[in-house]
Amino acid sequence: MTRPFNIAGHPIGLGHQPFIIAEMSGNHNQSLDRALAIVEAAAKTGVHALKLQTYTADTMTIDVTEGEFHISDETSLWAGKSLHKLYQEAYTPWEWHKPIFDRCRELGMVGFSSAFDPTSVDFLETLDVPVYKIASFEMTDLELVAKVARTGKPVIISTGMANVAEIAETVDCARDNGCKDLVLLKCTSAYPATAADANLASIPALRQMFGCEVGLSDHTMGTAVSVAAVPLGAVVFEKHFTLARADGGVDSAFSLEPDELARLVSETRDAQLAIGKPTFGGGSSEKTSRSHRRSLYVVKDLKTGDMLDEDNLRSIRPGLGLPVKYRKVLLGTRVKKDVKRGTPMDWDLL
């Protein structure tokens, strides 16, 4: 069983509005002005949080341009670059974090970040972030997981590529080090990912196996996959966000633009509200519709003593007469008074 908790006042869990995170990543294109513009645009969409990534090229890798340090996969968005060069281009300068987080707070959003190594955790603690994210590629770094867990803050962990044993090891590590409020994100670590790769059926399985809240780190284009995840129990969503894909940037190709992110917020909320509970017999919004059902009406003028037959008693709309199921019972009976055409059938007429 999951325990109720919140992230900076936002309740997290089934039955609550999905918690939506806009991931800036490297879409600031090394401009603080652009980064702050992304914050402004994100706030206007209605998302609850904006997330950064806290690392430097040197905390991520070493400056080697050959072998496994060179991205040679021709299908990659970053083909031809070295890892060090990619991270140098994508990283968010640490001195930008405070003004970005300050602006988030001013606009009513939660500002936080993914920690990639112990130095980034120490730095983010000085900014008193309310929640931490651990990326798919770092979730098997148990020393990092332990350090983040010991902050006592809620922890969101992406599970891309991880098998069940690895996820279990990470969850145990987080809990053993004091993490009480945990969210696992189903994630497909492909950029962009396809809907066919999403395997959203993993979401209820993760909830059942690990007894924690579950969400989706969605690298697909558009909003359909995220919306589909809501009835499966996803309560936290993370999407990369940019002002415009045409502006370029390391993650722009699989990032949402403002109108798309706004649609994600509204559509996931609608999906959550639509789940409701098992109910039959019509809700309050259907009360007036009941009067438009078919029912039995007298459709010809009748005199006292006339017999009801196929021609003068019909099943029509609206629904103010006796239920249609009584039609055969009524055929052959006689009315006790004059009845005008268009009168709803009632037992008092007999």
XYZ file of C-alpha atoms in Angstrom:
350
model
C 0.000 0.000 0.000
C 1.210 3.485 -0.818
C 1.161 6.203 1.825
C -0.305 9.644 1.067
C 2.292 12.345 0.484
C 2.734 15.590 -1.362
C 5.398 17.439 -3.286
C 5.509 21.077 -2.176
C 1.817 20.936 -1.343
C 0.689 18.984 -4.411
C -0.936 15.660 -3.420
C 0.525 12.690 -5.250
C -1.547 9.581 -5.849
C -4.569 7.964 -7.386
C -7.623 10.194 -7.314
C -5.575 13.385 -7.468
C -4.782 15.558 -10.466
C -1.744 14.114 -12.252
C 1.468 15.913 -11.305
C 3.016 17.230 -14.526
C 6.730 18.039 -14.823
C 8.200 20.090 -17.656
C 11.790 18.961 -18.256
C 13.966 21.803 -19.515
C 17.129 19.719 -19.931
C 19.430 21.433 -22.434
C 16.698 23.294 -24.321
C 17.930 26.590 -22.875
C 20.605 26.482 -25.615
C 23.119 28.004 -23.176
C 21.111 31.182 -22.669
C 19.813 32.136 -19.235
C 17.311 34.489 -20.841
C 15.945 31.595 -22.865
C 15.894 29.389 -19.758
C 13.792 31.954 -17.913
C 11.530 32.293 -20.947
C 11.011 28.522 -20.824
C 10.034 28.859 -17.156
C 7.503 31.565 -18.060
C 6.046 29.509 -20.896
C 5.823 26.376 -18.746
C 3.931 28.228 -16.015
C 1.342 29.422 -18.532
C 0.585 25.822 -19.561
C -0.497 24.899 -16.036
C 2.223 22.361 -15.253
C 3.068 21.828 -11.625
C 6.842 21.638 -11.829
C 9.859 22.471 -13.933
C 12.933 20.257 -13.752
C 16.587 20.874 -14.541
C 19.538 18.502 -14.768
C 22.447 19.193 -12.433
C 25.818 18.073 -13.732
C 28.861 19.277 -15.600
C 30.567 17.572 -18.488
C 33.386 16.604 -16.107
C 31.073 15.098 -13.489
C 29.412 13.018 -16.202
C 32.401 11.684 -18.142
C 35.968 12.422 -19.235
C 37.166 14.431 -22.205
C 38.009 11.613 -24.591
C 36.782 11.688 -28.172
C 37.522 8.129 -29.251
C 36.062 4.648 -28.796
C 33.087 4.346 -26.495
C 33.308 8.058 -25.674
C 32.337 8.880 -29.273
C 28.664 8.608 -30.333
C 28.918 6.572 -33.502
C 25.316 5.340 -33.709
C 24.062 6.984 -36.907
C 20.452 6.801 -35.705
C 21.220 8.862 -32.600
C 20.178 12.511 -32.400
C 23.705 13.209 -31.180
C 25.681 11.130 -33.689
C 29.226 12.330 -34.301
C 29.698 14.039 -30.939
C 31.765 12.921 -28.011
C 29.966 12.386 -24.721
C 31.965 15.188 -23.125
C 31.064 17.641 -25.897
C 27.387 16.670 -25.714
C 27.216 17.232 -21.949
C 29.168 20.486 -22.256
C 26.538 21.691 -24.713
C 23.559 20.435 -22.708
C 24.432 21.191 -19.094
C 22.745 23.932 -17.117
C 25.321 26.194 -15.441
C 24.982 25.769 -11.704
C 24.833 29.507 -11.098
C 21.620 29.559 -13.156
C 19.788 27.191 -10.816
C 18.858 29.731 -8.164
C 17.384 32.367 -10.503
C 15.499 29.639 -12.351
C 14.117 28.117 -9.138
C 13.280 31.572 -7.780
C 11.281 32.334 -10.920
C 9.494 28.987 -10.637
C 8.406 29.842 -7.093
C 7.222 33.299 -8.149
C 5.047 31.672 -10.812
C 3.642 28.974 -8.511
C 5.660 26.058 -9.853
C 7.904 23.566 -8.113
C 11.504 23.925 -9.262
C 13.788 20.921 -8.820
C 16.407 18.868 -10.605
C 17.915 15.507 -11.452
C 21.036 14.830 -9.424
C 23.775 12.987 -11.291
C 26.531 12.639 -8.709
C 27.189 13.392 -5.005
C 28.436 16.936 -5.684
C 25.162 17.810 -7.400
C 23.193 16.558 -4.378
C 25.283 18.714 -2.051
C 24.707 21.721 -4.304
C 20.955 21.159 -4.647
C 20.638 20.846 -0.875
C 21.959 24.403 -0.556
C 18.989 25.475 -2.695
C 16.548 23.440 -0.568
C 14.883 21.651 -3.464
C 11.669 19.919 -2.313
C 12.090 16.727 -4.358
C 14.803 14.858 -6.275
C 14.846 13.014 -9.584
C 17.223 10.190 -10.479
C 17.538 9.495 -14.203
C 17.293 6.081 -15.830
C 21.006 5.986 -16.585
C 21.875 6.717 -12.926
C 19.304 4.522 -11.155
C 21.783 1.672 -10.745
C 24.284 4.015 -9.038
C 23.299 2.913 -5.544
C 25.684 5.307 -3.814
C 23.881 8.183 -5.514
C 20.481 6.682 -4.703
C 21.459 6.335 -1.046
C 22.717 9.909 -0.794
C 19.554 11.305 -2.348
C 17.363 9.140 -0.102
C 19.153 10.399 3.005
C 17.964 13.957 2.285
C 14.503 12.843 3.417
C 12.915 14.456 0.366
C 10.525 12.622 -1.997
C 12.437 10.804 -4.739
C 11.332 10.211 -8.334
C 13.271 7.485 -10.151
C 13.088 6.661 -13.864
C 13.384 2.951 -14.643
C 14.312 2.952 -18.348
C 16.300 -0.166 -19.348
C 16.206 -1.608 -15.801
C 15.066 -5.162 -15.188
C 12.957 -6.127 -12.181
C 15.971 -7.169 -10.113
C 17.687 -3.821 -10.729
C 14.550 -1.891 -9.858
C 14.131 -3.923 -6.665
C 17.737 -3.259 -5.680
C 17.302 0.468 -6.250
C 13.989 0.620 -4.358
C 15.468 -1.302 -1.429
C 18.463 1.025 -1.368
C 16.245 4.108 -1.359
C 14.026 2.778 1.415
C 16.920 1.464 3.507
C 18.361 4.973 3.455
C 15.215 6.692 4.645
C 13.151 7.373 1.530
C 9.489 7.218 2.503
C 7.960 8.998 -0.498
C 8.939 7.257 -3.728
C 7.699 7.490 -7.305
C 8.896 5.102 -10.006
C 8.552 6.332 -13.584
C 8.071 3.885 -16.419
C 10.461 5.107 -19.065
C 11.598 4.047 -22.508
C 15.156 5.312 -22.912
C 14.913 6.079 -26.617
C 14.911 9.587 -28.041
C 12.277 9.885 -29.355
C 10.429 6.734 -28.310
C 7.495 5.222 -30.187
C 4.099 4.370 -28.775
C 4.763 0.711 -29.523
C 7.790 0.856 -27.213
C 5.872 2.373 -24.297
C 4.627 -0.887 -22.713
C 2.295 0.992 -20.395
C 1.077 -2.284 -18.881
C 4.255 -2.057 -16.789
C 2.702 0.781 -14.769
C 0.205 -1.273 -12.700
C 2.806 -4.022 -12.452
C 5.317 -1.598 -10.887
C 2.701 -0.366 -8.416
C 1.830 -3.910 -7.398
C 5.426 -5.131 -7.135
C 6.893 -2.198 -5.241
C 3.954 -0.640 -3.403
C 4.764 2.913 -4.434
C 3.353 5.623 -6.643
C 4.083 5.217 -10.347
C 4.254 7.592 -13.289
C 5.637 7.980 -16.783
C 8.702 9.676 -18.182
C 7.415 10.034 -21.712
C 9.794 10.474 -24.643
C 7.145 9.890 -27.320
C 5.865 12.716 -29.471
C 2.487 14.201 -28.637
C 0.237 13.512 -25.662
C -1.585 10.274 -26.520
C 0.735 7.894 -24.663
C 0.639 9.955 -21.468
C -3.154 10.220 -21.553
C -3.390 6.454 -22.079
C -1.247 5.923 -18.970
C -3.676 7.689 -16.612
C -6.270 4.884 -16.293
C -3.398 2.443 -15.768
C -2.438 4.292 -12.591
C 0.194 6.832 -13.661
C 0.080 9.828 -11.315
C 3.285 11.710 -12.248
C 4.286 12.683 -15.786
C 7.535 14.095 -17.114
C 7.872 15.576 -20.601
C 10.736 17.468 -22.205
C 9.716 21.020 -23.022
C 10.941 23.740 -25.368
C 9.678 27.046 -26.685
C 9.796 25.775 -30.265
C 11.349 22.648 -31.773
C 12.478 24.738 -34.722
C 14.850 26.596 -32.402
C 17.023 23.504 -32.155
C 18.883 22.247 -29.128
C 20.065 18.901 -27.813
C 16.591 17.675 -26.818
C 14.333 19.790 -28.991
C 13.427 17.003 -31.415
C 11.417 15.089 -28.796
C 10.227 18.032 -26.687
C 6.713 19.429 -26.468
C 5.915 23.001 -27.437
C 3.723 25.213 -25.185
C 0.363 24.433 -26.794
C 1.127 20.705 -26.636
C 2.166 20.855 -22.996
C -1.001 22.770 -22.105
C -2.990 20.045 -23.844
C -1.136 17.398 -21.826
C -2.144 19.105 -18.578
C -5.816 19.347 -19.517
C -6.087 15.923 -21.159
C -4.448 13.999 -18.313
C -6.696 15.846 -15.868
C -9.759 14.957 -17.928
C -8.606 11.327 -18.142
C -8.183 11.189 -14.361
C -11.638 12.667 -13.777
C -13.176 10.294 -16.325
C -12.052 7.187 -14.420
C -14.550 7.835 -11.635
C -16.067 4.759 -9.993
C -18.383 1.928 -11.040
C -21.829 3.482 -11.261
C -25.071 2.496 -12.978
C -28.529 3.979 -13.255
C -27.537 7.426 -14.454
C -25.697 10.194 -12.694
C -26.869 13.657 -11.731
C -25.881 15.043 -15.128
C -28.231 12.534 -16.795
C -31.388 13.430 -14.883
C -32.912 15.480 -17.677
C -31.969 12.822 -20.221
C -34.227 10.273 -18.541
C -37.227 12.261 -19.779
C -36.100 11.627 -23.350
C -36.321 7.851 -23.148
C -39.072 6.008 -25.017
C -42.274 5.383 -23.091
C -45.935 4.579 -23.743
C -48.216 7.298 -25.086
C -51.810 7.430 -26.261
C -51.450 8.608 -29.871
C -55.156 8.897 -30.855
C -58.089 10.605 -29.156
C -60.044 8.052 -27.095
C -63.537 8.071 -25.627
C -64.528 6.524 -22.335
C -64.523 2.716 -22.710
C -62.333 2.603 -25.848
C -59.829 -0.245 -25.957
C -56.078 0.235 -26.161
C -54.642 -1.377 -29.281
C -51.610 -1.338 -31.574
C -52.771 1.832 -33.320
C -53.549 4.050 -30.360
C -50.864 2.982 -27.845
C -47.294 3.391 -29.023
C -43.717 3.451 -27.742
C -42.398 6.938 -28.512
C -40.270 9.678 -27.028
C -40.348 11.434 -24.552
C -40.204 9.271 -21.438
C -43.018 10.573 -19.246
C -45.377 7.645 -19.834
C -45.346 4.130 -18.431
C -42.279 2.038 -19.300
C -42.464 0.265 -22.653
C -42.256 -3.130 -20.934
C -45.951 -2.780 -19.960
C -47.213 -2.389 -23.541
C -48.385 -5.976 -24.024
C -50.090 -5.937 -20.649
C -52.026 -2.805 -21.553
C -53.188 -3.890 -25.015
C -56.826 -4.939 -24.810
C -57.612 -2.930 -21.689
C -60.117 -0.042 -21.740
C -59.785 3.570 -20.672
C -62.173 4.857 -17.988
C -62.365 8.408 -19.339
C -61.763 10.456 -22.452
C -58.065 10.633 -23.320
C -56.502 13.224 -25.600
C -53.906 12.306 -28.225
C -50.385 12.853 -26.813
C -51.255 11.851 -23.240
C -48.571 9.841 -21.441
C -49.963 6.447 -20.517
C -50.670 6.004 -16.818
C -52.428 3.337 -14.740
C -54.963 5.983 -13.648
C -56.334 6.076 -17.208
C -57.653 2.523 -16.960
